[in-house]
Short mmCIF file of the C-alpha atoms (twelve columns), coordinates in Angstrom:
data_MODEL
# 
_entry.id   MODEL 
# 
loop_
_atom_site.group_PDB 
_atom_site.id 
_atom_site.type_symbol 
_atom_site.label_atom_id 
_atom_site.label_alt_id 
_atom_site.label_comp_id 
_atom_site.label_asym_id 
_atom_site.label_seq_id 
_atom_site.Cartn_x 
_atom_site.Cartn_y 
_atom_site.Cartn_z 
_atom_site.pdbx_PDB_model_num 
ATOM 1   C CA . UNK A 1   0.000   0.000  0.000  1 
ATOM 2   C CA . UNK A 2   2.780   2.449  0.873  1 
ATOM 3   C CA . UNK A 3   4.543   1.646  -2.412 1 
ATOM 4   C CA . UNK A 4   1.351   2.353  -4.379 1 
ATOM 5   C CA . UNK A 5   0.901   5.666  -2.574 1 
ATOM 6   C CA . UNK A 6   4.523   6.651  -3.250 1 
ATOM 7   C CA . UNK A 7   4.090   5.973  -6.959 1 
ATOM 8   C CA . UNK A 8   0.861   7.935  -7.077 1 
ATOM 9   C CA . UNK A 9   2.191   11.138 -5.472 1 
ATOM 10  C CA . UNK A 10  5.122   12.103 -7.657 1 
ATOM 11  C CA . UNK A 11  5.507   15.731 -6.649 1 
ATOM 12  C CA . UNK A 12  5.586   17.585 -3.313 1 
ATOM 13  C CA . UNK A 13  2.595   19.644 -4.481 1 
ATOM 14  C CA . UNK A 14  0.483   16.499 -4.883 1 
ATOM 15  C CA . UNK A 15  1.566   15.223 -1.470 1 
ATOM 16  C CA . UNK A 16  0.778   18.494 0.315  1 
ATOM 17  C CA . UNK A 17  -2.514  18.877 -1.549 1 
ATOM 18  C CA . UNK A 18  -3.670  15.419 -0.466 1 
ATOM 19  C CA . UNK A 19  -2.528  15.991 3.106  1 
ATOM 20  C CA . UNK A 20  -4.355  19.316 3.377  1 
ATOM 21  C CA . UNK A 21  -7.510  17.838 1.842  1 
ATOM 22  C CA . UNK A 22  -7.442  15.050 4.429  1 
ATOM 23  C CA . UNK A 23  -7.790  17.495 7.326  1 
ATOM 24  C CA . UNK A 24  -9.796  20.270 5.642  1 
ATOM 25  C CA . UNK A 25  -12.094 18.935 2.942  1 
ATOM 26  C CA . UNK A 26  -14.015 21.219 0.595  1 
ATOM 27  C CA . UNK A 27  -16.281 22.265 3.476  1 
ATOM 28  C CA . UNK A 28  -16.297 21.324 7.144  1 
ATOM 29  C CA . UNK A 29  -18.108 21.869 10.427 1 
ATOM 30  C CA . UNK A 30  -16.522 21.061 13.759 1 
ATOM 31  C CA . UNK A 31  -16.873 21.211 17.524 1 
ATOM 32  C CA . UNK A 32  -13.410 21.918 18.853 1 
ATOM 33  C CA . UNK A 33  -11.779 22.259 22.250 1 
ATOM 34  C CA . UNK A 34  -8.610  24.349 22.554 1 
ATOM 35  C CA . UNK A 35  -6.379  24.102 25.636 1 
ATOM 36  C CA . UNK A 36  -3.711  26.790 26.096 1 
ATOM 37  C CA . UNK A 37  -0.989  25.723 28.550 1 
ATOM 38  C CA . UNK A 38  1.856   27.762 30.038 1 
ATOM 39  C CA . UNK A 39  4.012   27.362 33.132 1 
ATOM 40  C CA . UNK A 40  1.595   29.678 34.971 1 
ATOM 41  C CA . UNK A 41  -1.882  28.642 33.833 1 
ATOM 42  C CA . UNK A 42  -4.098  26.429 31.689 1 
ATOM 43  C CA . UNK A 43  -7.061  27.856 29.781 1 
ATOM 44  C CA . UNK A 44  -9.773  25.965 27.881 1 
ATOM 45  C CA . UNK A 45  -11.897 27.312 25.016 1 
ATOM 46  C CA . UNK A 46  -14.688 25.387 23.306 1 
ATOM 47  C CA . UNK A 47  -15.957 26.549 19.930 1 
ATOM 48  C CA . UNK A 48  -17.895 25.695 16.811 1 
ATOM 49  C CA . UNK A 49  -16.455 26.338 13.377 1 
ATOM 50  C CA . UNK A 50  -17.660 26.352 9.772  1 
ATOM 51  C CA . UNK A 51  -15.214 26.464 6.847  1 
ATOM 52  C CA . UNK A 52  -15.562 26.626 3.073  1 
ATOM 53  C CA . UNK A 53  -12.110 25.890 1.641  1 
ATOM 54  C CA . UNK A 54  -9.755  28.827 2.138  1 
ATOM 55  C CA . UNK A 55  -12.443 31.337 1.188  1 
ATOM 56  C CA . UNK A 56  -14.850 31.525 4.121  1 
ATOM 57  C CA . UNK A 57  -14.825 30.729 7.828  1 
ATOM 58  C CA . UNK A 58  -16.938 31.379 10.909 1 
ATOM 59  C CA . UNK A 59  -15.816 30.514 14.435 1 
ATOM 60  C CA . UNK A 60  -18.039 30.997 17.482 1 
ATOM 61  C CA . UNK A 61  -16.839 30.582 21.069 1 
ATOM 62  C CA . UNK A 62  -19.204 28.553 23.268 1 
ATOM 63  C CA . UNK A 63  -17.090 28.369 26.457 1 
ATOM 64  C CA . UNK A 64  -15.983 29.994 28.772 1 
ATOM 65  C CA . UNK A 65  -19.235 31.771 29.554 1 
ATOM 66  C CA . UNK A 66  -17.727 35.268 29.606 1 
ATOM 67  C CA . UNK A 67  -16.545 34.824 26.004 1 
ATOM 68  C CA . UNK A 68  -19.488 32.788 24.692 1 
ATOM 69  C CA . UNK A 69  -20.976 34.351 21.583 1 
ATOM 70  C CA . UNK A 70  -17.759 36.008 20.425 1 
ATOM 71  C CA . UNK A 71  -17.265 35.268 16.731 1 
ATOM 72  C CA . UNK A 72  -14.569 35.468 14.071 1 
ATOM 73  C CA . UNK A 73  -15.687 35.766 10.448 1 
ATOM 74  C CA . UNK A 74  -13.630 35.517 7.278  1 
ATOM 75  C CA . UNK A 75  -14.911 36.252 3.775  1 
ATOM 76  C CA . UNK A 76  -12.179 35.932 1.150  1 
ATOM 77  C CA . UNK A 77  -9.410  38.334 2.274  1 
ATOM 78  C CA . UNK A 78  -11.444 40.209 4.899  1 
ATOM 79  C CA . UNK A 79  -11.709 39.376 8.583  1 
ATOM 80  C CA . UNK A 80  -13.984 40.601 11.387 1 
ATOM 81  C CA . UNK A 81  -14.493 39.930 15.086 1 
ATOM 82  C CA . UNK A 82  -17.811 40.305 16.878 1 
ATOM 83  C CA . UNK A 83  -17.704 40.795 20.670 1 
ATOM 84  C CA . UNK A 84  -21.018 39.817 22.213 1 
ATOM 85  C CA . UNK A 85  -20.690 41.610 25.579 1 
ATOM 86  C CA . UNK A 86  -20.158 45.009 23.953 1 
ATOM 87  C CA . UNK A 87  -22.073 44.177 20.767 1 
ATOM 88  C CA . UNK A 88  -19.163 45.596 18.799 1 
ATOM 89  C CA . UNK A 89  -17.894 44.615 15.363 1 
ATOM 90  C CA . UNK A 90  -14.172 45.010 14.702 1 
ATOM 91  C CA . UNK A 91  -12.470 44.634 11.340 1 
ATOM 92  C CA . UNK A 92  -9.088  42.910 11.603 1 
ATOM 93  C CA . UNK A 93  -6.406  44.406 9.306  1 
ATOM 94  C CA . UNK A 94  -4.200  42.027 7.259  1 
ATOM 95  C CA . UNK A 95  -1.229  43.033 9.422  1 
ATOM 96  C CA . UNK A 96  -2.849  41.213 12.371 1 
ATOM 97  C CA . UNK A 97  -3.223  37.834 10.655 1 
ATOM 98  C CA . UNK A 98  -0.072  36.619 12.421 1 
ATOM 99  C CA . UNK A 99  -1.296  37.727 15.829 1 
ATOM 100 C CA . UNK A 100 -2.294  35.190 18.446 1 
ATOM 101 C CA . UNK A 101 -5.922  34.094 18.292 1 
ATOM 102 C CA . UNK A 102 -7.453  34.447 21.782 1 
ATOM 103 C CA . UNK A 103 -4.101  34.146 23.535 1 
ATOM 104 C CA . UNK A 104 -3.282  30.781 21.958 1 
ATOM 105 C CA . UNK A 105 -0.283  29.624 19.923 1 
ATOM 106 C CA . UNK A 106 -2.487  29.556 16.827 1 
ATOM 107 C CA . UNK A 107 -2.830  32.695 14.718 1 
ATOM 108 C CA . UNK A 108 -5.843  34.221 13.008 1 
ATOM 109 C CA . UNK A 109 -4.313  32.854 9.800  1 
ATOM 110 C CA . UNK A 110 -4.394  29.312 11.205 1 
ATOM 111 C CA . UNK A 111 -7.980  29.469 12.383 1 
ATOM 112 C CA . UNK A 112 -9.527  30.997 9.262  1 
ATOM 113 C CA . UNK A 113 -7.225  29.244 6.764  1 
ATOM 114 C CA . UNK A 114 -6.045  32.343 4.946  1 
ATOM 115 C CA . UNK A 115 -2.832  30.777 3.625  1 
ATOM 116 C CA . UNK A 116 -3.054  28.318 0.734  1 
ATOM 117 C CA . UNK A 117 0.171   26.303 0.799  1 
ATOM 118 C CA . UNK A 118 -0.014  25.066 -2.781 1 
ATOM 119 C CA . UNK A 119 -0.711  28.569 -4.095 1 
ATOM 120 C CA . UNK A 120 1.697   30.538 -1.907 1 
ATOM 121 C CA . UNK A 121 4.803   28.333 -1.581 1 
ATOM 122 C CA . UNK A 122 7.409   26.630 -3.724 1 
ATOM 123 C CA . UNK A 123 8.080   23.083 -2.530 1 
ATOM 124 C CA . UNK A 124 10.694  20.350 -2.686 1 
ATOM 125 C CA . UNK A 125 11.057  16.948 -1.068 1 
ATOM 126 C CA . UNK A 126 14.019  16.856 1.329  1 
ATOM 127 C CA . UNK A 127 13.669  13.242 2.416  1 
ATOM 128 C CA . UNK A 128 11.469  10.194 1.859  1 
ATOM 129 C CA . UNK A 129 12.645  8.211  4.858  1 
ATOM 130 C CA . UNK A 130 12.080  10.332 7.986  1 
ATOM 131 C CA . UNK A 131 10.118  8.739  10.824 1 
ATOM 132 C CA . UNK A 132 7.758   10.852 12.947 1 
ATOM 133 C CA . UNK A 133 5.972   9.175  15.860 1 
ATOM 134 C CA . UNK A 134 6.758   5.742  14.368 1 
ATOM 135 C CA . UNK A 135 5.333   6.663  10.938 1 
ATOM 136 C CA . UNK A 136 7.395   6.759  7.737  1 
ATOM 137 C CA . UNK A 137 7.048   10.180 6.108  1 
ATOM 138 C CA . UNK A 138 7.958   12.529 3.316  1 
ATOM 139 C CA . UNK A 139 9.819   15.612 4.557  1 
ATOM 140 C CA . UNK A 140 8.906   18.611 2.390  1 
ATOM 141 C CA . UNK A 141 10.362  22.125 2.432  1 
ATOM 142 C CA . UNK A 142 8.087   25.062 1.606  1 
ATOM 143 C CA . UNK A 143 9.571   28.451 0.673  1 
ATOM 144 C CA . UNK A 144 7.311   31.454 -0.089 1 
ATOM 145 C CA . UNK A 145 6.956   32.402 -3.726 1 
ATOM 146 C CA . UNK A 146 8.503   35.797 -4.592 1 
ATOM 147 C CA . UNK A 147 6.402   38.754 -3.423 1 
ATOM 148 C CA . UNK A 148 3.832   36.493 -1.786 1 
ATOM 149 C CA . UNK A 149 2.682   38.010 1.549  1 
ATOM 150 C CA . UNK A 150 2.718   34.962 3.834  1 
ATOM 151 C CA . UNK A 151 3.299   34.362 7.497  1 
ATOM 152 C CA . UNK A 152 6.429   32.220 7.482  1 
ATOM 153 C CA . UNK A 153 9.811   32.410 5.770  1 
ATOM 154 C CA . UNK A 154 10.032  28.611 5.672  1 
ATOM 155 C CA . UNK A 155 7.841   25.649 6.564  1 
ATOM 156 C CA . UNK A 156 8.955   22.037 6.931  1 
ATOM 157 C CA . UNK A 157 6.017   19.656 6.530  1 
ATOM 158 C CA . UNK A 158 6.144   15.913 7.237  1 
ATOM 159 C CA . UNK A 159 3.422   13.783 5.615  1 
ATOM 160 C CA . UNK A 160 2.750   10.163 6.555  1 
ATOM 161 C CA . UNK A 161 3.274   7.814  3.601  1 
ATOM 162 C CA . UNK A 162 0.706   5.333  4.896  1 
ATOM 163 C CA . UNK A 163 -2.328  7.628  4.641  1 
ATOM 164 C CA . UNK A 164 -1.167  11.142 3.656  1 
ATOM 165 C CA . UNK A 165 -2.055  12.555 7.060  1 
ATOM 166 C CA . UNK A 166 0.202   15.330 8.390  1 
ATOM 167 C CA . UNK A 167 2.690   14.192 11.032 1 
ATOM 168 C CA . UNK A 168 4.524   17.406 11.944 1 
ATOM 169 C CA . UNK A 169 4.852   20.990 10.691 1 
ATOM 170 C CA . UNK A 170 7.733   23.356 11.581 1 
ATOM 171 C CA . UNK A 171 7.406   27.140 11.189 1 
ATOM 172 C CA . UNK A 172 10.478  29.380 10.708 1 
ATOM 173 C CA . UNK A 173 10.856  33.165 10.754 1 
ATOM 174 C CA . UNK A 174 12.959  35.298 8.391  1 
ATOM 175 C CA . UNK A 175 16.059  34.827 10.565 1 
ATOM 176 C CA . UNK A 176 15.828  31.065 10.237 1 
ATOM 177 C CA . UNK A 177 14.596  30.543 13.798 1 
ATOM 178 C CA . UNK A 178 12.138  27.752 14.550 1 
ATOM 179 C CA . UNK A 179 9.268   29.701 16.124 1 
ATOM 180 C CA . UNK A 180 6.795   26.894 16.673 1 
ATOM 181 C CA . UNK A 181 5.992   23.363 15.553 1 
ATOM 182 C CA . UNK A 182 2.851   21.258 15.463 1 
ATOM 183 C CA . UNK A 183 2.511   17.512 15.895 1 
ATOM 184 C CA . UNK A 184 -0.572  15.382 15.231 1 
ATOM 185 C CA . UNK A 185 -1.751  12.566 17.506 1 
ATOM 186 C CA . UNK A 186 -4.616  10.162 18.269 1 
ATOM 187 C CA . UNK A 187 -5.654  9.119  14.772 1 
ATOM 188 C CA . UNK A 188 -9.294  8.021  14.716 1 
ATOM 189 C CA . UNK A 189 -12.153 7.590  12.264 1 
ATOM 190 C CA . UNK A 190 -14.840 10.275 12.563 1 
ATOM 191 C CA . UNK A 191 -17.831 10.008 10.237 1 
ATOM 192 C CA . UNK A 192 -15.924 7.546  8.020  1 
ATOM 193 C CA . UNK A 193 -12.898 9.834  7.748  1 
ATOM 194 C CA . UNK A 194 -9.517  8.971  9.229  1 
ATOM 195 C CA . UNK A 195 -7.716  11.917 10.782 1 
ATOM 196 C CA . UNK A 196 -5.654  13.008 13.796 1 
ATOM 197 C CA . UNK A 197 -7.922  14.229 16.593 1 
ATOM 198 C CA . UNK A 198 -5.264  16.035 18.678 1 
ATOM 199 C CA . UNK A 199 -3.168  18.806 17.120 1 
ATOM 200 C CA . UNK A 200 -0.540  20.222 19.472 1 
ATOM 201 C CA . UNK A 201 1.234   23.482 18.650 1 
ATOM 202 C CA . UNK A 202 4.446   23.829 20.665 1 
ATOM 203 C CA . UNK A 203 5.874   27.296 21.235 1 
ATOM 204 C CA . UNK A 204 9.626   27.102 20.598 1 
ATOM 205 C CA . UNK A 205 10.289  30.624 21.911 1 
ATOM 206 C CA . UNK A 206 8.450   30.518 25.218 1 
ATOM 207 C CA . UNK A 207 9.440   27.220 26.801 1 
ATOM 208 C CA . UNK A 208 6.721   25.228 28.503 1 
ATOM 209 C CA . UNK A 209 4.006   26.850 26.394 1 
ATOM 210 C CA . UNK A 210 1.758   24.952 23.993 1 
ATOM 211 C CA . UNK A 211 -1.780  24.918 22.605 1 
ATOM 212 C CA . UNK A 212 -3.681  21.701 22.031 1 
ATOM 213 C CA . UNK A 213 -6.632  21.461 19.665 1 
ATOM 214 C CA . UNK A 214 -8.964  18.527 20.268 1 
ATOM 215 C CA . UNK A 215 -11.505 17.577 17.631 1 
ATOM 216 C CA . UNK A 216 -14.640 16.668 19.572 1 
ATOM 217 C CA . UNK A 217 -16.648 16.155 16.395 1 
ATOM 218 C CA . UNK A 218 -16.090 17.167 12.785 1 
ATOM 219 C CA . UNK A 219 -17.864 16.590 9.484  1 
ATOM 220 C CA . UNK A 220 -16.470 17.173 5.999  1 
ATOM 221 C CA . UNK A 221 -17.844 17.992 2.564  1 
ATOM 222 C CA . UNK A 222 -21.257 18.932 3.890  1 
ATOM 223 C CA . UNK A 223 -23.707 21.562 2.697  1 
ATOM 224 C CA . UNK A 224 -23.310 24.836 4.602  1 
ATOM 225 C CA . UNK A 225 -25.802 27.659 4.233  1 
ATOM 226 C CA . UNK A 226 -23.828 30.517 2.698  1 
ATOM 227 C CA . UNK A 227 -25.995 32.992 4.604  1 
ATOM 228 C CA . UNK A 228 -24.088 32.406 7.858  1 
ATOM 229 C CA . UNK A 229 -20.997 34.033 6.347  1 
ATOM 230 C CA . UNK A 230 -22.339 37.584 6.523  1 
ATOM 231 C CA . UNK A 231 -22.008 40.612 8.787  1 
ATOM 232 C CA . UNK A 232 -25.769 40.626 9.316  1 
ATOM 233 C CA . UNK A 233 -25.777 37.074 10.655 1 
ATOM 234 C CA . UNK A 234 -22.619 37.701 12.676 1 
ATOM 235 C CA . UNK A 235 -24.467 39.864 15.176 1 
ATOM 236 C CA . UNK A 236 -27.302 37.384 15.724 1 
ATOM 237 C CA . UNK A 237 -27.257 35.229 18.854 1 
# 
């Protein structure tokens, strides 16, 4: 099976495309728990999310109570936040896409899927024999295409040969420093789809800090009413 998969995916673009499709789909809806951990505290956020490719996204916080009803909306290249307690709508400028989302180690870019790896990066396979968490992988280097405004100066992406699921992703800044890395654990089948259900982003700058995303439930390639991706709907409870 691994040999057949290797023959099928001849280029790094095909490998990355298949890996991204495995965890994103054309559309998706999920119930997600995010746990932010530092040496001083642990904080849990529960949310619902709706995504349509890289074009549209809506994320609503359900817990903790004081933040419940806060929403993040993306339509193409525009991003807004709605704060329920103050009933205020804030437009997020592109310069803030790299900022932390809700104090986590994930950025706005991560949550709303602004970056399209296949579109924005040049790729090459560095190795076909690396092992990550006991899985044989492809190790692929991603470098931004000239004049492409992206978050990271370099990404190293490991993809499992067995099933094309991501195994690990490293994120580097312009100075070549490893800023953070994400590893994927607890592979399960949810609604007939095999995928990792724990995604842990480790902060490589602030030691002892990490953010874990747990997929409580998620469905792919479903029909989503386009009406929910609007400013008018954003302010509804």
